[in-house]
Short mmCIF file of C-alpha atoms in Angstrom, two decimals:
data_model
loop_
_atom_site.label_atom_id
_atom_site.label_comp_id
_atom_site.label_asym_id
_atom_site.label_seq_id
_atom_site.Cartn_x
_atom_site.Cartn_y
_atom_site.Cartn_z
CA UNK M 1 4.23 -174.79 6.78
CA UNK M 2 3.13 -172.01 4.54
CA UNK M 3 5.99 -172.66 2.54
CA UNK M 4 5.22 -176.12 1.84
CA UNK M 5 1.57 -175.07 0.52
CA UNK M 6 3.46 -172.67 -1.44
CA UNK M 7 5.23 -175.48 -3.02
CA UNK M 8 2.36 -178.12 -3.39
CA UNK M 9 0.42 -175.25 -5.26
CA UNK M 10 3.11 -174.17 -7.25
CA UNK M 11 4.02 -177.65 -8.27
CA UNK M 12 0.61 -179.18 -9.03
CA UNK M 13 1.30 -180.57 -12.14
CA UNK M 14 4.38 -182.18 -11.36
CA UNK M 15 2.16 -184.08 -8.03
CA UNK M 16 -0.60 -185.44 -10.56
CA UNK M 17 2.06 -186.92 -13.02
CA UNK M 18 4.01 -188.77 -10.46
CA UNK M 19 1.18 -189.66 -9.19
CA UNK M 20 -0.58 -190.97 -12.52
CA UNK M 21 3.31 -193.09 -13.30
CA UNK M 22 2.58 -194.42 -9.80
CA UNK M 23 -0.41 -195.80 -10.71
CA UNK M 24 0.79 -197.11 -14.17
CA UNK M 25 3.89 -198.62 -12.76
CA UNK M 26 1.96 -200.38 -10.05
CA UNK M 27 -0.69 -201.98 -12.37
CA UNK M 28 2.50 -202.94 -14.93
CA UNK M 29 3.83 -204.72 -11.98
CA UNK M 30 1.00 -206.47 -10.83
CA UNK M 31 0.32 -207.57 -13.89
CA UNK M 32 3.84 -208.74 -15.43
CA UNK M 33 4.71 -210.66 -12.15
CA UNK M 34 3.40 -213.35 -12.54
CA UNK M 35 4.13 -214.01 -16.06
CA UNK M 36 8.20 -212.94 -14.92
CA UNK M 37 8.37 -215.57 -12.27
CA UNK M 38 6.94 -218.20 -14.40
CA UNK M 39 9.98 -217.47 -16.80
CA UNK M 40 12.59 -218.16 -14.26
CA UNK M 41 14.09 -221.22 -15.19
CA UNK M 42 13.79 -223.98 -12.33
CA UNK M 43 17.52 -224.31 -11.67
CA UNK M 44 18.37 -220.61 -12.14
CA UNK M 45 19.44 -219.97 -8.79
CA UNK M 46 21.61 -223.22 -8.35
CA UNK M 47 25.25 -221.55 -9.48
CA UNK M 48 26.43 -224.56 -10.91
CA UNK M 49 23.45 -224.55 -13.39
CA UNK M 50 23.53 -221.05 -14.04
CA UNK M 51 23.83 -220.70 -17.79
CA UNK M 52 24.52 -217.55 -20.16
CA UNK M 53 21.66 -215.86 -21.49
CA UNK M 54 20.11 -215.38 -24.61
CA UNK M 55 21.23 -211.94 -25.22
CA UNK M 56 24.92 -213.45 -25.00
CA UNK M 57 23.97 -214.62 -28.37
CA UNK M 58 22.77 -211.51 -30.14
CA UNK M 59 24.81 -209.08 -32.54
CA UNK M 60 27.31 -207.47 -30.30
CA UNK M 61 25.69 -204.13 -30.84
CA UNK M 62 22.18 -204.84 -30.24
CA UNK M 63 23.07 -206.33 -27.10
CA UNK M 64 24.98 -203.38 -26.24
CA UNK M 65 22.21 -201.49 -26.73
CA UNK M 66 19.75 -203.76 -24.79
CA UNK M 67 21.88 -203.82 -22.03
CA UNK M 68 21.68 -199.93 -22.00
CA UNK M 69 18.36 -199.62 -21.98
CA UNK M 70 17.75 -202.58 -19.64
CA UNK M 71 19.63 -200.80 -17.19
CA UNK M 72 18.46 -197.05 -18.07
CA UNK M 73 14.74 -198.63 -17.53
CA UNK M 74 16.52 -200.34 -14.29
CA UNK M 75 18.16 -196.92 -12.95
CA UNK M 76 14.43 -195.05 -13.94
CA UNK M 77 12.56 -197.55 -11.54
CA UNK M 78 15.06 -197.23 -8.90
CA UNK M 79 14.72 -193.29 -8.83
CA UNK M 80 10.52 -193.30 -8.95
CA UNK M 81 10.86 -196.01 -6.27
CA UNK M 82 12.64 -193.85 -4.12
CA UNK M 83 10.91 -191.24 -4.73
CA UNK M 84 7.55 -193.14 -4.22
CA UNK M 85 8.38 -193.81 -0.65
CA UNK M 86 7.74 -190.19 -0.01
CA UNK M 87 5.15 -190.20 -2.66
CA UNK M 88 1.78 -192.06 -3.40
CA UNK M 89 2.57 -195.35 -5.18
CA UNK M 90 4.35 -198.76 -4.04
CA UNK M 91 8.02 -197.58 -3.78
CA UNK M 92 9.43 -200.62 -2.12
CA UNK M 93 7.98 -202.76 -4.55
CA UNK M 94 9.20 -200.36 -7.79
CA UNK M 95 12.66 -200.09 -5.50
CA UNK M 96 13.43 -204.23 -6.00
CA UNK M 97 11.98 -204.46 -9.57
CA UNK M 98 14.68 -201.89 -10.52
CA UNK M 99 17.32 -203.56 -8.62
CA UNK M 100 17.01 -206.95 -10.83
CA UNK M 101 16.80 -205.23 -13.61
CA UNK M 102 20.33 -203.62 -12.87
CA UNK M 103 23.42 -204.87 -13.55
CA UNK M 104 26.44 -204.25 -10.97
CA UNK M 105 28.78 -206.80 -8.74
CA UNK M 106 27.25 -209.15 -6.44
CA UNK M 107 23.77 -209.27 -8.02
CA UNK M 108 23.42 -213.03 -8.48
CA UNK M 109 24.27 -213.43 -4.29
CA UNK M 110 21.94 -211.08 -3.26
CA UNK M 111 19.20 -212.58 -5.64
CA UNK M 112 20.02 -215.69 -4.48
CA UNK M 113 20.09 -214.98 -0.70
CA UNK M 114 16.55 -213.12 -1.02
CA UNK M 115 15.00 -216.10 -2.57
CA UNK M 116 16.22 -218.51 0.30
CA UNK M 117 14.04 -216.43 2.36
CA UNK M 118 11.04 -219.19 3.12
CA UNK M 119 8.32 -216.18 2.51
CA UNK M 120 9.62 -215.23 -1.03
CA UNK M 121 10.59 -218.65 -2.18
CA UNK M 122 7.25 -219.94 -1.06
CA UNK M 123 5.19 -216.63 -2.73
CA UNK M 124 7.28 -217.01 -5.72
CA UNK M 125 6.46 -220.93 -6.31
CA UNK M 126 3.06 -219.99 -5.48
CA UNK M 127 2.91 -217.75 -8.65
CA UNK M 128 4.89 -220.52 -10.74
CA UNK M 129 2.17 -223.41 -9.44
CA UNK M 130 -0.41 -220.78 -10.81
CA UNK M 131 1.44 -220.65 -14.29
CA UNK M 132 1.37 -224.70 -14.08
CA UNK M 133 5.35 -224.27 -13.85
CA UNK M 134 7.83 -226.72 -11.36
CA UNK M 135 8.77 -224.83 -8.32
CA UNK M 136 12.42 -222.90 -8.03
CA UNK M 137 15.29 -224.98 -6.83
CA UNK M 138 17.75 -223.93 -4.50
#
């Protein structure tokens, strides 16, 4: 025990800054959501629809160098999310937001298979009725 109020004294600093991220990357979420889901196109999840995106048709290298950072921002959320399970700050929540920013194999199922969930689907045409936007099709 004495050790860990060694280490919470020693490390101080390091506590308030994840702590003030927390808070920042909480707020960016709750505010960006909405205006994310209301992007979606309607037919997005139907894999017959499913078209290429924009960046497809960007200058090789400045996609390259999206897709880096898209990812690097991706990777960043996934690490404070984990880290904000043990931490103050809404790690689950940080956790998935990292996840579809990611890019690896498999990504379009599993997006897929969490929006057929009735609670997410219906929370996520909820937001898009808000934005005056036609619910998601599956």
């Amino acid at each position: 025990m004495n050790e860990l109020l060694a280490w919470v004294s020693d490390n101080q600093q390091l506590l308030v800054w994840a702590g003030i991220v927390s808070f920042v990357v909480f707020i960016l979420s709750l505010l960006s959501l909405p205006w994310l889901v209301a992007q979606i196109p309607e037919d997005y999840f139907l894999p017959q629809k499913r078209q290429p995106t924009q960046w497809k048709k960007l200058h090789p290298v400045i996609r390259l160098l999206a897709l880096i950072g898209k990812n690097l921002i991706g990777y960043g959320l996934i690490v404070a999310g984990l880290l904000m399970l043990f931490l103050p700050g809404q790690g689950i929540l940080t956790l998935v937001m990292g996840l579809l920013l990611v890019d690896y194999p498999g990504k379009f199922r599993l997006e897929r298979k969490l929006v057929k969930t009735p609670a997410i689907l219906n929370s996520l045409n909820w937001l898009r009725r808000k934005a005056k936007r036609p619910p998601l099709v599956i």
